[in-house]
Short mmCIF file of C-alpha atoms in Angstrom, two decimals:
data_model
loop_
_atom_site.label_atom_id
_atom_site.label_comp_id
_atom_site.label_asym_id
_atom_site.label_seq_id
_atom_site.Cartn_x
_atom_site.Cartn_y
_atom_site.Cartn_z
CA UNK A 1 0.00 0.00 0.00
CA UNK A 2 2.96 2.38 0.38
CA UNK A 3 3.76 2.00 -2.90
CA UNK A 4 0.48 3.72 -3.98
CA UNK A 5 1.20 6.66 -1.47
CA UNK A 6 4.96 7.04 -3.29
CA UNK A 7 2.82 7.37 -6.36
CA UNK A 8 0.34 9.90 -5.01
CA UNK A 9 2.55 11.87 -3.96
CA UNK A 10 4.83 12.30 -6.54
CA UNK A 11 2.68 12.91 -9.02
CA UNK A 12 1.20 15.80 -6.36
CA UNK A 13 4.63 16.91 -6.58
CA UNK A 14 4.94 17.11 -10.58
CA UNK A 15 1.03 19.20 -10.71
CA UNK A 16 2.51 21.46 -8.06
CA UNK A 17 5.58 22.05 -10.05
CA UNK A 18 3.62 22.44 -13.53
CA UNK A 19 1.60 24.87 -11.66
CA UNK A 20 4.32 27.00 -10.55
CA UNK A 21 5.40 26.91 -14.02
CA UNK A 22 2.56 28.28 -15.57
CA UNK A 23 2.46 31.12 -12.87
CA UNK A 24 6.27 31.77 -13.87
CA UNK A 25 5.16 32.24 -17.99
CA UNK A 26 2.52 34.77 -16.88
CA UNK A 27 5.48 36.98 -15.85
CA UNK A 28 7.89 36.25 -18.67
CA UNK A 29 5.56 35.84 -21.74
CA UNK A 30 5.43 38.96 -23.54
CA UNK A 31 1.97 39.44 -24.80
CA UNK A 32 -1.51 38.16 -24.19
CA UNK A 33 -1.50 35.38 -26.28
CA UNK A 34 1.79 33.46 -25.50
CA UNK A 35 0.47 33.84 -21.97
CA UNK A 36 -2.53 32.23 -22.35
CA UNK A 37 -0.46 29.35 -24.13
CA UNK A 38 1.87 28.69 -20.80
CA UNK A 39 -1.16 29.09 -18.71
CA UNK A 40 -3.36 26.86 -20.28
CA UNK A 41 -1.07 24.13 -20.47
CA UNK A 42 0.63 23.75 -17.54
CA UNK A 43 -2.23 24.92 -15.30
CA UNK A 44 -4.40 21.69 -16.99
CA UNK A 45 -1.63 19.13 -16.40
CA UNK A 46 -0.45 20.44 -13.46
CA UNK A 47 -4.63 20.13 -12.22
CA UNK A 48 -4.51 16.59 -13.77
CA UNK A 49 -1.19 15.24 -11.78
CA UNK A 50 -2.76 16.77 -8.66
CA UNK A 51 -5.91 15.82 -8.56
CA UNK A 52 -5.37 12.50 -9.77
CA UNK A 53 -2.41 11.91 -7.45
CA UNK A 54 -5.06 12.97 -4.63
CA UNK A 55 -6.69 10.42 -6.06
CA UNK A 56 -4.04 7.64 -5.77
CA UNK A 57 -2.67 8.86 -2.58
CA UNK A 58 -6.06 8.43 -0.85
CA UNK A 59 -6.29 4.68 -1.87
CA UNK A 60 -2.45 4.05 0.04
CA UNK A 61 -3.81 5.42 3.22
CA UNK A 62 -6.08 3.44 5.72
CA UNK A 63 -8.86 6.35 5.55
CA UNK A 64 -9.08 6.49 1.86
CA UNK A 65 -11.05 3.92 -0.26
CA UNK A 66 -11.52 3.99 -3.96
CA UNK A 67 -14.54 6.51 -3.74
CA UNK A 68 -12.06 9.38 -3.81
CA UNK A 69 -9.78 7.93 -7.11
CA UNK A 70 -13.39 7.94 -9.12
CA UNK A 71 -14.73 11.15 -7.85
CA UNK A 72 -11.02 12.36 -8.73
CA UNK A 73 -10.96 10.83 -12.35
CA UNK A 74 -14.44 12.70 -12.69
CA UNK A 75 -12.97 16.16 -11.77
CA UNK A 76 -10.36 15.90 -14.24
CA UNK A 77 -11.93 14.36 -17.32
CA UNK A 78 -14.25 17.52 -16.44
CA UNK A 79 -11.12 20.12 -16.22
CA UNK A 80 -9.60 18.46 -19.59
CA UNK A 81 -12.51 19.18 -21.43
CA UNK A 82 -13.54 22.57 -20.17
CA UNK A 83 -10.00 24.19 -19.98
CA UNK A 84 -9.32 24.59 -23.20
CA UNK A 85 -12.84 26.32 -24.21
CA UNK A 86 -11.72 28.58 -22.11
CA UNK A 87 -8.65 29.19 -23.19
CA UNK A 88 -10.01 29.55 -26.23
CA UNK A 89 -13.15 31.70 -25.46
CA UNK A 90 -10.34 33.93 -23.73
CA UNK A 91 -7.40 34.01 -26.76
CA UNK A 92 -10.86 35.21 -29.32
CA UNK A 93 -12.42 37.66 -27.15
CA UNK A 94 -8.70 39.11 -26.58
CA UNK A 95 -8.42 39.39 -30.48
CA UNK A 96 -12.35 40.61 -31.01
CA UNK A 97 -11.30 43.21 -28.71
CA UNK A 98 -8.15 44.79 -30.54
CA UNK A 99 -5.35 43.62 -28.51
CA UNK A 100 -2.46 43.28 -31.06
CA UNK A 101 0.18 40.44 -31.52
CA UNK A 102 3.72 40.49 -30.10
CA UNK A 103 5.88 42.71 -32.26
CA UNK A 104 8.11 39.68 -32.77
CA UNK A 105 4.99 37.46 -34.29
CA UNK A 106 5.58 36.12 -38.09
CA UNK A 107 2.53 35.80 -39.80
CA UNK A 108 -1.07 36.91 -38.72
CA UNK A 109 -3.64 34.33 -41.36
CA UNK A 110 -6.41 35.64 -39.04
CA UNK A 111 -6.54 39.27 -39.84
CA UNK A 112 -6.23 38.44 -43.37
CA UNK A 113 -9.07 35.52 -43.11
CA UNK A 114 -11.04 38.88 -41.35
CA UNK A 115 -10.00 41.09 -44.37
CA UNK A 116 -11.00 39.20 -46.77
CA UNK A 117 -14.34 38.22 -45.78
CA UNK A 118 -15.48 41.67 -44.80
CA UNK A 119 -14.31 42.80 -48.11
CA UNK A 120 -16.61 40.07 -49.32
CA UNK A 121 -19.29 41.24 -47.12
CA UNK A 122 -19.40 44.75 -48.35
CA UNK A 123 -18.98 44.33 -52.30
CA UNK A 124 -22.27 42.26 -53.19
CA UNK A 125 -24.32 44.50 -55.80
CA UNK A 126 -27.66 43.88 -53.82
CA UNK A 127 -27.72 45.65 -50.55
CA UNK A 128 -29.88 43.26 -49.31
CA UNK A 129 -27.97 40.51 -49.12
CA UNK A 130 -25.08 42.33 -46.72
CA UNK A 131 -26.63 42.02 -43.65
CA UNK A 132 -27.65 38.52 -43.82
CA UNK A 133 -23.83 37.60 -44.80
CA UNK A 134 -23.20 40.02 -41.58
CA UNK A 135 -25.19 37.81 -39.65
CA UNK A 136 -23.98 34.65 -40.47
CA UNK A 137 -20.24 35.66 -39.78
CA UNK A 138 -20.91 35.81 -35.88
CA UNK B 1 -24.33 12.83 -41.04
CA UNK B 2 -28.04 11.19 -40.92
CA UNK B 3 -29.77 11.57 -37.39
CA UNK B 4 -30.28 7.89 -35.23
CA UNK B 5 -33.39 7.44 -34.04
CA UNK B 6 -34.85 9.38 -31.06
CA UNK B 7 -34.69 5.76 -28.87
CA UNK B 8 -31.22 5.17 -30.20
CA UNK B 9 -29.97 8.97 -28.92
CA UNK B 10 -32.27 8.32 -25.74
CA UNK B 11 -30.75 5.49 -24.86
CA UNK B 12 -27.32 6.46 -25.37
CA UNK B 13 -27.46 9.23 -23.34
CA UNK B 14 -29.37 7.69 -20.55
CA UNK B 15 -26.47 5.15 -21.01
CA UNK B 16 -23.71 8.39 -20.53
CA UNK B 17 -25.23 9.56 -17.65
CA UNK B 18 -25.73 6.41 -15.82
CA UNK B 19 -21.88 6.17 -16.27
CA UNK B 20 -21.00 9.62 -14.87
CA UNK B 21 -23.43 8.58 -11.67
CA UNK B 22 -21.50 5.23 -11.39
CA UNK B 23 -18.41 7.37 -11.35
CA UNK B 24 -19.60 10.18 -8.76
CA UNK B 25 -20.90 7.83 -6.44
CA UNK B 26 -18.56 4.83 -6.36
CA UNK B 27 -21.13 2.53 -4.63
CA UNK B 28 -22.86 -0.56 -6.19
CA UNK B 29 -25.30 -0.65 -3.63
CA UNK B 30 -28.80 -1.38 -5.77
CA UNK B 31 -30.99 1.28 -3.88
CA UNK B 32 -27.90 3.83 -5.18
CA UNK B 33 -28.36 1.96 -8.51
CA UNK B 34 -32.17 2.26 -9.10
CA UNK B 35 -32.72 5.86 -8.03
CA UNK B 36 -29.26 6.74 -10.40
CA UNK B 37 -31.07 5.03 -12.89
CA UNK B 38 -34.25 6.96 -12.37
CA UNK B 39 -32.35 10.32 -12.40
CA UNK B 40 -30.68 9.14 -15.68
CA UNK B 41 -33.87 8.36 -17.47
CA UNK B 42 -35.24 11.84 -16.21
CA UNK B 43 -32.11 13.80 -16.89
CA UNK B 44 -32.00 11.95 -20.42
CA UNK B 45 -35.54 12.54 -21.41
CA UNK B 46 -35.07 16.29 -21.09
CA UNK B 47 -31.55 16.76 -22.92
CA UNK B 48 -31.20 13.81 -25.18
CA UNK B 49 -32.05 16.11 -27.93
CA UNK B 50 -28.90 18.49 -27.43
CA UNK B 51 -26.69 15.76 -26.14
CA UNK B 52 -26.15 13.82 -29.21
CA UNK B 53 -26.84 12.92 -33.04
CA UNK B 54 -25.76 9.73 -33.35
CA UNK B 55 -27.28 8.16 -30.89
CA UNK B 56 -25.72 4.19 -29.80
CA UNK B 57 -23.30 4.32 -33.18
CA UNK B 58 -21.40 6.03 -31.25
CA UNK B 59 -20.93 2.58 -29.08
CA UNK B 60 -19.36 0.66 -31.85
CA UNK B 61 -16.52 -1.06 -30.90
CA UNK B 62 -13.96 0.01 -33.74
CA UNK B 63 -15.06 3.73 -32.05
CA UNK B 64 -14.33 2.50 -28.22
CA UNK B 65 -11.16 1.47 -29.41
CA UNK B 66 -9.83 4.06 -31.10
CA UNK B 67 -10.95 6.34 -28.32
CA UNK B 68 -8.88 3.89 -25.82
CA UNK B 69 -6.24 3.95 -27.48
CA UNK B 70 -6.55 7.63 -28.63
CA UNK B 71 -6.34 8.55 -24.35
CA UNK B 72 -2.28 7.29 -24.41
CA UNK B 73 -1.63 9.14 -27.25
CA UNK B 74 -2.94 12.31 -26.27
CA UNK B 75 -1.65 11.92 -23.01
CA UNK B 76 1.87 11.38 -23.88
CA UNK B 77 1.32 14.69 -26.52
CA UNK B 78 0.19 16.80 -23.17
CA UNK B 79 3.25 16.02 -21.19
CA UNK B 80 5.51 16.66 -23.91
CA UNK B 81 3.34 20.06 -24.78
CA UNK B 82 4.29 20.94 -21.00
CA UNK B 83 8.35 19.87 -21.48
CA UNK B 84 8.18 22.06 -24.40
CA UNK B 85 6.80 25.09 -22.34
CA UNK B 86 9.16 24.73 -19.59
CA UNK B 87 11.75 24.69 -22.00
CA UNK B 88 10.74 27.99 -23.47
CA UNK B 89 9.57 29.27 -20.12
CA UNK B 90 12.66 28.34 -17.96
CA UNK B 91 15.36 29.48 -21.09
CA UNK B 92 17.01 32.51 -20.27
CA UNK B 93 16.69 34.05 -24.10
CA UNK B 94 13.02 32.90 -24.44
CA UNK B 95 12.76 31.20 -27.59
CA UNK B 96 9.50 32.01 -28.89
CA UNK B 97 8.53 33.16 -33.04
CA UNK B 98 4.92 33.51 -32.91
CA UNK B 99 2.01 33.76 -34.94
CA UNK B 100 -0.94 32.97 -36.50
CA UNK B 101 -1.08 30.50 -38.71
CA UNK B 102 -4.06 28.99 -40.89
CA UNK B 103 -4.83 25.07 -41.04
CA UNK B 104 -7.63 22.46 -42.72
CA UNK B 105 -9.27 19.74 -41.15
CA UNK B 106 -10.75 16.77 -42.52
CA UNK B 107 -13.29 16.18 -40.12
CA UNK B 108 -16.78 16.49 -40.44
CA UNK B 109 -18.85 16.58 -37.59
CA UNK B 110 -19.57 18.99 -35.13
CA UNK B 111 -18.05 17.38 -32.09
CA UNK B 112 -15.37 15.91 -34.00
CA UNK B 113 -14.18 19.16 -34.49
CA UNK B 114 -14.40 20.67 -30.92
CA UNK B 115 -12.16 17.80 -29.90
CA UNK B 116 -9.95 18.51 -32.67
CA UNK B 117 -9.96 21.93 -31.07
CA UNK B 118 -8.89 21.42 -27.73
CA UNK B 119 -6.44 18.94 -28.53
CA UNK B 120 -4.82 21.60 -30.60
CA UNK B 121 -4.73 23.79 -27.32
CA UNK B 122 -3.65 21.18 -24.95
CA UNK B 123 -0.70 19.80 -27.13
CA UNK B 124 2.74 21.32 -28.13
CA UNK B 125 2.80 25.41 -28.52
CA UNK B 126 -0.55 25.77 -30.05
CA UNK B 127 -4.28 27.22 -29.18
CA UNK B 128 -6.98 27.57 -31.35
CA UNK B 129 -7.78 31.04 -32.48
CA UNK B 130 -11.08 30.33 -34.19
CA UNK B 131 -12.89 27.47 -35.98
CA UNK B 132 -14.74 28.81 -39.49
CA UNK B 133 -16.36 26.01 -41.70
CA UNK B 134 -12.97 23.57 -41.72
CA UNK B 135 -10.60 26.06 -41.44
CA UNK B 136 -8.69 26.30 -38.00
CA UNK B 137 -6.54 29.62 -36.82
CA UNK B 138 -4.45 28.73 -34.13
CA UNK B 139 -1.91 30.98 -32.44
CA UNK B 140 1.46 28.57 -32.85
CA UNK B 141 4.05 30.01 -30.33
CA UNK B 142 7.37 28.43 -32.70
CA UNK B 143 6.16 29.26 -36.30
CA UNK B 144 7.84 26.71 -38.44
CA UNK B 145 5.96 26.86 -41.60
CA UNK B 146 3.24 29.49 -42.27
CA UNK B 147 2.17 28.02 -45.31
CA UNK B 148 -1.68 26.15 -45.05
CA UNK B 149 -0.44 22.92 -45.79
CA UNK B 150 2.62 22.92 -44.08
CA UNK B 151 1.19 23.70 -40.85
CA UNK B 152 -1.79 21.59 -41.20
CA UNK B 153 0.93 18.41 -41.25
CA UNK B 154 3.08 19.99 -37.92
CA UNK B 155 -0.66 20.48 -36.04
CA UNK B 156 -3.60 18.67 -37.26
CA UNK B 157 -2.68 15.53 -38.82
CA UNK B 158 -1.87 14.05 -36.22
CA UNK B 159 -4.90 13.97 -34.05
CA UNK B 160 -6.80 13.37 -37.47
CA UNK B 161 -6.12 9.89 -37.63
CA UNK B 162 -7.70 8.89 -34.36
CA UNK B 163 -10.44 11.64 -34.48
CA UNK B 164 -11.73 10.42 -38.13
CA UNK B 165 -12.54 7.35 -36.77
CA UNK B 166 -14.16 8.19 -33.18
CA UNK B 167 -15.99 10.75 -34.57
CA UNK B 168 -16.62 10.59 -38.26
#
């Protein structure tokens, strides 16, 4: 049974030092978006190795049973999937909202995607048709 | 895709539910049992509609596979995602060349794509921008080839493979 408690806690250890990790990109990232990158990823596994290792740890110790390593498994399948909407509900209402890339960024397909399709927007020859186009964008 | 029948995406997510109450309550006790079941039929009668289109296919066992074998994979592409940012993170000079780049996906359906989209954000230097149609924009923190197609074989090919097949 110790074994399991080795287990737990280590991998308590690795979520705790993911976390940290993700804290430390906030500060040295230089722009919204490579923030949210560090952030999102090491704050998700560093949720998963704690939460799970919780999980483990509890089944090594004479109080635990294998109620918590379930209820565990069900918090993080529910972290992996809503993290990253998130993230990415955060990284598009950042853009929406002006913020511009890094100065150091190479290419920018999104504002170019954007151009082009509100240049398609407002050509069309029958003003009718523009706002429905309008509406189906967003 | 064609629509299963209304019992077919009933049952399945009465099924799903049932599961996550197995899960949450970690007791086989059959009073625990019955009234989860009860709360799954109830639960499932009032979302089915918005859960799912299609329905038990989704319990095929080529599908269960690939999504078994698909939780290794992804897995293994998280941790080294996380390497990757403590590299660039912990580096003194910061080795970062972002952008936005553009990419296609192959998949069709609805979900099949939403997974394709956060396994793009949980794995190596990438997070999706925005979805339109099957075009993805993801923000790629090491730009290594802006072109469509090139970055479409560095991101989304991989995950492809496995999502084709779960999801259709």
């Amino acid at each position: 049974m110790n074994a399991l408690t080795a287990v737990g806690e280590i991998l308590v250890l690795l979520g705790t030092f993911f976390y940290i990790l993700s804290s430390l990109g906030l500060i040295r990232m230089p722009d919204v978006y490579n923030r949210m990158q560090t952030a999102t990823k090491s704050a998700t596994l560093g949720s998963l190795g704690v939460i799970i290792g919780v999980g483990i740890w509890a089944l090594g110790t004479d109080f635990g049973s294998a109620a918590w390593l379930t209820k565990t498994i069900v918090i993080a399948v529910f972290l992996l999937l809503t993290n990253p909407i998130s993230a990415h509900a955060l990284i598009r209402a950042a853009y929406k909202s002006g913020i511009p890339l890094w100065e150091g960024s190479v290419v920018d397909r999104y504002r170019e995607h954007l151009e082009a399709k509100e240049k398609e927007a407002g050509s069309p020859k029958n003003p009718d048709e523009t706002p429905i186009k309008e509406g189906g964008v967003e | 895709m064609g629509e299963a029948s209304k019992i077919s995406r009933y049952l399945y997510t009465v099924i799903v539910l049932f599961l996550i109450w197995l899960f949450l309550t970690a007791s086989l006790d059959p009073q625990e049992l019955g009234f989860g079941l009860l709360l799954s039929l109830i639960v499932g009668a009032f979302t089915y509609e918005i859960f799912t289109t299609n329905g038990l296919a989704n319990l095929s066992p080529k599908r269960i596979a690939y999504a078994i074998a698909y939780i290794p994979y992804f897995l293994w592409a998280m941790i080294m995602a996380n390497l990757d940012v403590a590299y660039r993170v912990l580096h003194p000079k910061r080795p970062i060349n972002p952008g936005i780049v553009e990419c296609r996906t192959v998949l069709k359906s609805d979900v099949g794509k939403l997974s394709l989209a956060n396994s793009i954000t949980l794995t190596p230097g990438t997070i999706t921008l925005d979805v339109d149609g099957d075009r993805y924009f993801i923000h790629w923190i090491d730009v290594k080839d802006s072109s469509v197609e090139g970055a479409s074989k560095n991101i989304t090919e991989p995950f492809e493979k496995f999502l084709r097949v779960i999801f259709g």
